[in-house]
CSV table of C-alpha atoms in Angstrom, one decimal:
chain,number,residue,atom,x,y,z
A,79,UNK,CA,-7.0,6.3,15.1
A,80,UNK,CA,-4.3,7.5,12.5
A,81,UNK,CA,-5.3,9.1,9.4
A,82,UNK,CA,-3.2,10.3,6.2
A,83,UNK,CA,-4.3,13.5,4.4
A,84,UNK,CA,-3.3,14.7,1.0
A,85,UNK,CA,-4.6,17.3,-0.2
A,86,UNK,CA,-3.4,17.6,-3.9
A,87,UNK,CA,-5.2,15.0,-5.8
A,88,UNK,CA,-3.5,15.8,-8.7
A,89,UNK,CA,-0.2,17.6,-9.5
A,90,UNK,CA,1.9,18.5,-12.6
A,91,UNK,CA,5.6,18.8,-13.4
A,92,UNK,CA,7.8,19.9,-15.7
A,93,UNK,CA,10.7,17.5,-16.5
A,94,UNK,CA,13.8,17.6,-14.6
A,95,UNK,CA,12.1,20.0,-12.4
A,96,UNK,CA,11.9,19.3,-8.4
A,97,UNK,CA,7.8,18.7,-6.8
A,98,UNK,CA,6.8,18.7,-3.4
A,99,UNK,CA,3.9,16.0,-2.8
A,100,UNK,CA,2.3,17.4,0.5
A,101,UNK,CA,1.1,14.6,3.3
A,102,UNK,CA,0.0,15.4,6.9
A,103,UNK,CA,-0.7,12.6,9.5
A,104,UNK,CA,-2.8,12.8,12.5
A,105,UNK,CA,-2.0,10.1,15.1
A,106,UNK,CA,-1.9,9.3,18.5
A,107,UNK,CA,0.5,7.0,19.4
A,108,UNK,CA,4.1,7.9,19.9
A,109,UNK,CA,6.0,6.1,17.8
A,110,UNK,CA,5.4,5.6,14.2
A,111,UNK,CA,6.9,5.5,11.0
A,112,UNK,CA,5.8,7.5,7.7
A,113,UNK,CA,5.9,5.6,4.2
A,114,UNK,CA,5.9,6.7,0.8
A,115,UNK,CA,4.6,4.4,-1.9
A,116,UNK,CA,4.7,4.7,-6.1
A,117,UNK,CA,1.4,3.2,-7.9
A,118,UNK,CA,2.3,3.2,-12.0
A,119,UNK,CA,-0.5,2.3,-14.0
A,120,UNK,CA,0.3,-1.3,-13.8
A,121,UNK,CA,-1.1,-1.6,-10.5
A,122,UNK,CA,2.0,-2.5,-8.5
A,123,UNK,CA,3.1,-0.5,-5.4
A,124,UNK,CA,6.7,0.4,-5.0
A,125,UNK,CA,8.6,1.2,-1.6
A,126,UNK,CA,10.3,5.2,-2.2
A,127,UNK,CA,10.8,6.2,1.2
A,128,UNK,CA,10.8,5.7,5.4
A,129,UNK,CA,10.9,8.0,8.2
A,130,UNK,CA,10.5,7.0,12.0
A,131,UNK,CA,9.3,9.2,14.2
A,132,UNK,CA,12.3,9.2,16.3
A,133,UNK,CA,14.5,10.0,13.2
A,134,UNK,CA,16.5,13.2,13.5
A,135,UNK,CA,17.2,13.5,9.7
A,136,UNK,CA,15.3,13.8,7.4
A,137,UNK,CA,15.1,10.5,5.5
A,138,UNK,CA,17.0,10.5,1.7
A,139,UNK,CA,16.6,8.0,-1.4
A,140,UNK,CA,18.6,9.0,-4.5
A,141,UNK,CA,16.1,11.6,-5.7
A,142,UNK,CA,13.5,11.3,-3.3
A,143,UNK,CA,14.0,13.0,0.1
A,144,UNK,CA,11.2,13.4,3.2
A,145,UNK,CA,10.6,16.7,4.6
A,146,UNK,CA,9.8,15.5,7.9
A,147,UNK,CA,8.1,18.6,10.6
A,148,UNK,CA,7.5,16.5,13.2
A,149,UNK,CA,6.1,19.7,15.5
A,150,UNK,CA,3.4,20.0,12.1
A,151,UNK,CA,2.8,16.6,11.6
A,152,UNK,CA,3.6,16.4,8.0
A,153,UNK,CA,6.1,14.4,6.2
A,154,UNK,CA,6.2,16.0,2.5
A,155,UNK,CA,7.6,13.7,-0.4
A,156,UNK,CA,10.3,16.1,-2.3
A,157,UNK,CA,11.4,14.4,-6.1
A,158,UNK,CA,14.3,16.1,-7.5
A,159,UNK,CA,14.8,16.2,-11.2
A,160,UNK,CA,11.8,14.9,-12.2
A,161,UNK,CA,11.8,12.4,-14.8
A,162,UNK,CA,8.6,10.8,-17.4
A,163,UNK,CA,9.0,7.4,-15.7
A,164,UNK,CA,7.7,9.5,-12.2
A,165,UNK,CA,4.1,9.7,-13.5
A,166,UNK,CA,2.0,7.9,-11.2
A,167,UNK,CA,0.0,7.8,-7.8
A,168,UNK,CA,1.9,9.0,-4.8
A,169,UNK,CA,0.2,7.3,-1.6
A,170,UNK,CA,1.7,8.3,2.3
A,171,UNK,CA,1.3,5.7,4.6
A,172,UNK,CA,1.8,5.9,8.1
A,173,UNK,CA,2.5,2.5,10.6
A,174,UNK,CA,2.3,2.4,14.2
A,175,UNK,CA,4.8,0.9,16.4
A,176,UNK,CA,8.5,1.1,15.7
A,177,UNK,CA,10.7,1.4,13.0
A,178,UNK,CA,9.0,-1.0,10.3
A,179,UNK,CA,5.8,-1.8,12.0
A,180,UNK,CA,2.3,-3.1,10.7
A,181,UNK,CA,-1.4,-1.6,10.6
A,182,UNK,CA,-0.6,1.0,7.5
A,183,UNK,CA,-3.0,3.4,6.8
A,184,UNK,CA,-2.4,4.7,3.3
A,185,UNK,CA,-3.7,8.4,2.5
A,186,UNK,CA,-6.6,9.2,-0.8
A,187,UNK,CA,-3.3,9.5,-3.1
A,188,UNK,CA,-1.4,12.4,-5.4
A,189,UNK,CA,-1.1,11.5,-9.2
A,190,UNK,CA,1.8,13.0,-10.5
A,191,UNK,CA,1.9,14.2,-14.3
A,192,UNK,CA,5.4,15.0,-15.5
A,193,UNK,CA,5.2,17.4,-18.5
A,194,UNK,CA,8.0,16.5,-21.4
B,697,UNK,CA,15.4,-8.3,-2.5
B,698,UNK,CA,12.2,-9.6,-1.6
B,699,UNK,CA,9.9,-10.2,-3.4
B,700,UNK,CA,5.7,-11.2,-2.9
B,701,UNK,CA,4.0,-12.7,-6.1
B,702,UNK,CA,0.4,-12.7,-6.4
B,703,UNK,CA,-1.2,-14.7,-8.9
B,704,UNK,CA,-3.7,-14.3,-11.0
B,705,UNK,CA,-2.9,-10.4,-12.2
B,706,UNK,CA,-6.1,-10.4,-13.9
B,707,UNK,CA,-9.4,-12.5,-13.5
B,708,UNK,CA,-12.7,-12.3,-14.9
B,709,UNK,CA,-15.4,-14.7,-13.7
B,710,UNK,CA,-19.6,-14.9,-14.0
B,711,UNK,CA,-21.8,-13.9,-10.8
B,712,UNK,CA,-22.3,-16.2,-8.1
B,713,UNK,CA,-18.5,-18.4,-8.7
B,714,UNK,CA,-15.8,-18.1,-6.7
B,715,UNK,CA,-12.3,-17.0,-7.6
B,716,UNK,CA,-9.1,-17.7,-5.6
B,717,UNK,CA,-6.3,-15.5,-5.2
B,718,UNK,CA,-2.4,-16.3,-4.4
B,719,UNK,CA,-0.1,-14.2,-2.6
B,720,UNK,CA,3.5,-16.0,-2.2
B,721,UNK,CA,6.8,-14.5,-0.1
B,722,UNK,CA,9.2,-16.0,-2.5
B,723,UNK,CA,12.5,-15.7,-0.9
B,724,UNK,CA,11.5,-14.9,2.6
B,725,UNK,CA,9.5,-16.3,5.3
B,726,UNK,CA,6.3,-13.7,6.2
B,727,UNK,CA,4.4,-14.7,9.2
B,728,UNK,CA,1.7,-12.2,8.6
B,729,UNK,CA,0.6,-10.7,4.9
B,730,UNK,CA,-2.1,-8.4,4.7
B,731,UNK,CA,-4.5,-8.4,2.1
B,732,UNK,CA,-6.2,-4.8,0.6
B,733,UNK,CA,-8.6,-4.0,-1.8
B,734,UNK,CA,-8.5,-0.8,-3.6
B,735,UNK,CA,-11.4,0.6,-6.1
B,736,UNK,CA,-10.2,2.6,-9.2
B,737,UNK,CA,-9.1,6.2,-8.3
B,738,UNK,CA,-8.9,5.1,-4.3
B,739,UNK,CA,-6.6,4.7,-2.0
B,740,UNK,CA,-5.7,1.3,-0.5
B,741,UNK,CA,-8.2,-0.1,2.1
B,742,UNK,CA,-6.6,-2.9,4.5
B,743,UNK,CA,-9.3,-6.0,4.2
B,744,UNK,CA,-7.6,-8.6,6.3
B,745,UNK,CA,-4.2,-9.4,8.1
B,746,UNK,CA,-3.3,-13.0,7.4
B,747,UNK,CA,-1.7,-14.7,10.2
B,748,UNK,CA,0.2,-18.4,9.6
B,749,UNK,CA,-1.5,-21.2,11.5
B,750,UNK,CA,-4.4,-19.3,12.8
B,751,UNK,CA,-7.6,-17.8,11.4
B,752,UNK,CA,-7.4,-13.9,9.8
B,753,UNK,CA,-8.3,-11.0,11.5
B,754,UNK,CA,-10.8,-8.9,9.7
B,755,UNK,CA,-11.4,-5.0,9.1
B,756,UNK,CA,-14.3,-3.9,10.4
B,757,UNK,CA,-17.0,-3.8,7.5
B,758,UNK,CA,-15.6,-6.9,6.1
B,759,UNK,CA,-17.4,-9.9,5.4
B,760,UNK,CA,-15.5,-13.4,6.6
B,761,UNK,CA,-17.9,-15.5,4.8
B,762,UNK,CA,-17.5,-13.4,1.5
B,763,UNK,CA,-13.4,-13.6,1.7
B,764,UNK,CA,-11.9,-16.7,3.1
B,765,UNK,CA,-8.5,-15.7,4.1
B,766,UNK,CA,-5.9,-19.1,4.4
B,767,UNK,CA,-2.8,-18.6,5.3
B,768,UNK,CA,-1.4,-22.4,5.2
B,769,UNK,CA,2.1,-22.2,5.1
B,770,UNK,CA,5.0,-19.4,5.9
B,771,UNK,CA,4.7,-18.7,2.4
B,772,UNK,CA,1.7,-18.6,1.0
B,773,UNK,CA,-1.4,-17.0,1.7
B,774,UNK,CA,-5.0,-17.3,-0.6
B,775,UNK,CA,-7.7,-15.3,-0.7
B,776,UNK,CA,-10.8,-16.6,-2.0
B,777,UNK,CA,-14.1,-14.2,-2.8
B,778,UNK,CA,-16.7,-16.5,-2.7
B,779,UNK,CA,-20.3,-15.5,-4.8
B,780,UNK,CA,-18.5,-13.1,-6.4
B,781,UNK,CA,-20.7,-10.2,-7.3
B,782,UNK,CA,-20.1,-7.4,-10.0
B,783,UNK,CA,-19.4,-4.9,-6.8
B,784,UNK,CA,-17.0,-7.3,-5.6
B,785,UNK,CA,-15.2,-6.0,-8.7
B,786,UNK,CA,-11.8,-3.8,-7.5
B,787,UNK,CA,-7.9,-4.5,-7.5
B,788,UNK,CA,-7.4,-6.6,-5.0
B,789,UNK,CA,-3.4,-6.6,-3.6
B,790,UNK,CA,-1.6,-8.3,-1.3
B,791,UNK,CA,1.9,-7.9,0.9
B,792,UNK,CA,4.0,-9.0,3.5
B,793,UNK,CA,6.8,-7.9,5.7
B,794,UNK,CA,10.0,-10.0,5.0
B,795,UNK,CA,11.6,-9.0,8.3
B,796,UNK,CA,11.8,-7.0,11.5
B,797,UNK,CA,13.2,-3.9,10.0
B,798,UNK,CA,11.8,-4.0,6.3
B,799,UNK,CA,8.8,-1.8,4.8
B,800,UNK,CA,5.6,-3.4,3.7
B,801,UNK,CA,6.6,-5.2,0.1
B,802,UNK,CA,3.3,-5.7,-2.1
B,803,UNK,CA,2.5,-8.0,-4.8
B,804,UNK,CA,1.3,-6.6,-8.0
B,805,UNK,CA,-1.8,-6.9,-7.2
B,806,UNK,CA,-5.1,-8.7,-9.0
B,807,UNK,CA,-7.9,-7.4,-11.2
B,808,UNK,CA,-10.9,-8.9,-10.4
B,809,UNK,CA,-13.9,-8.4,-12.7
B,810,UNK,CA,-17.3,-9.9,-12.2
B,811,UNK,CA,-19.7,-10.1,-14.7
């Protein structure tokens, strides 16, 4: 079975400064891909990030960037200049099969507070 | 992009009625959507996988009677929570996969409250 840990429930930031949200994954299969999702307040989740398995390089999305170790199983959510609007609930999710595959399991969630 | 719609955002209905909830794929086609339920301060749980044409496949712990999955069309998939009880409360939130090599796409999710 695959599982998501994350072990900061909650984190704070100062504006414009950079934040690691940490995310380990246990799973057995051999390929899979590793997902980073944005909850605001409103409810709504939004797609930040993908890394497959097989990916040599570390995934990049304007600010956000995954810091994949494959070898630790953890695939850490790094947001550069942090901004008010980033205040929210940071879930990882990891897929099995390939690239974009089903069956996500979503980790217990970071909330982000960015300080003005 | 693409782009899921779930309808209603918000619902409130009395014990024991049943509500109905929309999820649409809107400008693509999704063969399977899955359906999660999440309580406040909790992580997503997947509920259900919705699968065009033939009958949902269920997460273990999940009642079929209690959430009638129907996924009638390429489009559209409803989720109905029937005898709703006041634990049946949660945000319920629903998504799709518009293609092969595309992440999971949500809709924005419903509020159900039971009273």
């Amino acid at each position: 079975a695959q599982k998501i840990t994350q072990t900061q429930p909650g984190m704070f930031v100062q504006e414009k400064e950079a934040v690691t949200l940490d995310c380990t994954y246990d799973t057995s299969d051999p390929s899979y891909g590793l997902f980073w999702y944005k909850q605001p307040s409103s409810g709504e989740m939004i797609f930040l990030i993908y890394q497959g398995s097989y990916d040599q390089q570390n995934a990049t999305e304007g600010r956000y960037s995954l810091n994949f170790q494959k070898a630790r199983k953890s695939a850490n959510l790094v947001i550069s200049a942090s901004q008010l609007g980033d205040s929210a609930m940071y879930f990882c999710a990891i897929s099995r099969g390939g690239n974009y595959g089903q069956n996500f399991v979503f980790g217990p969630g970071t909330r982000l507070s960015v300080l003005p | 992009g693409a782009v899921v719609s779930q309808h209603p955002s918000r619902v409130i209905c009395k014990s024991g009625t049943s509500v109905k909830i929309e999820c649409r794929s809107l400008d693509f086609q999704a063969t399977t959507m899955f359906w999660y339920r999440q309580f406040p301060k909790q992580s997503l749980m997947l509920m259900a996988t919705s699968n065009e044409g033939s009958k949902a496949t269920y997460e273990q712990g999940v009642e079929k009677d209690k959430f009638l999955i129907n996924h009638a069309s390429l489009t559209l998939s409803t989720l109905t929570v029937t005898s709703a009880h006041p634990e049946d409360s949660s945000f319920y939130i629903c998504s799709a996969i518009p293609a092969g090599d595309s992440p999971l796409h949500f809709g924005n999710g419903t509020r159900l409250t039971v009273t």
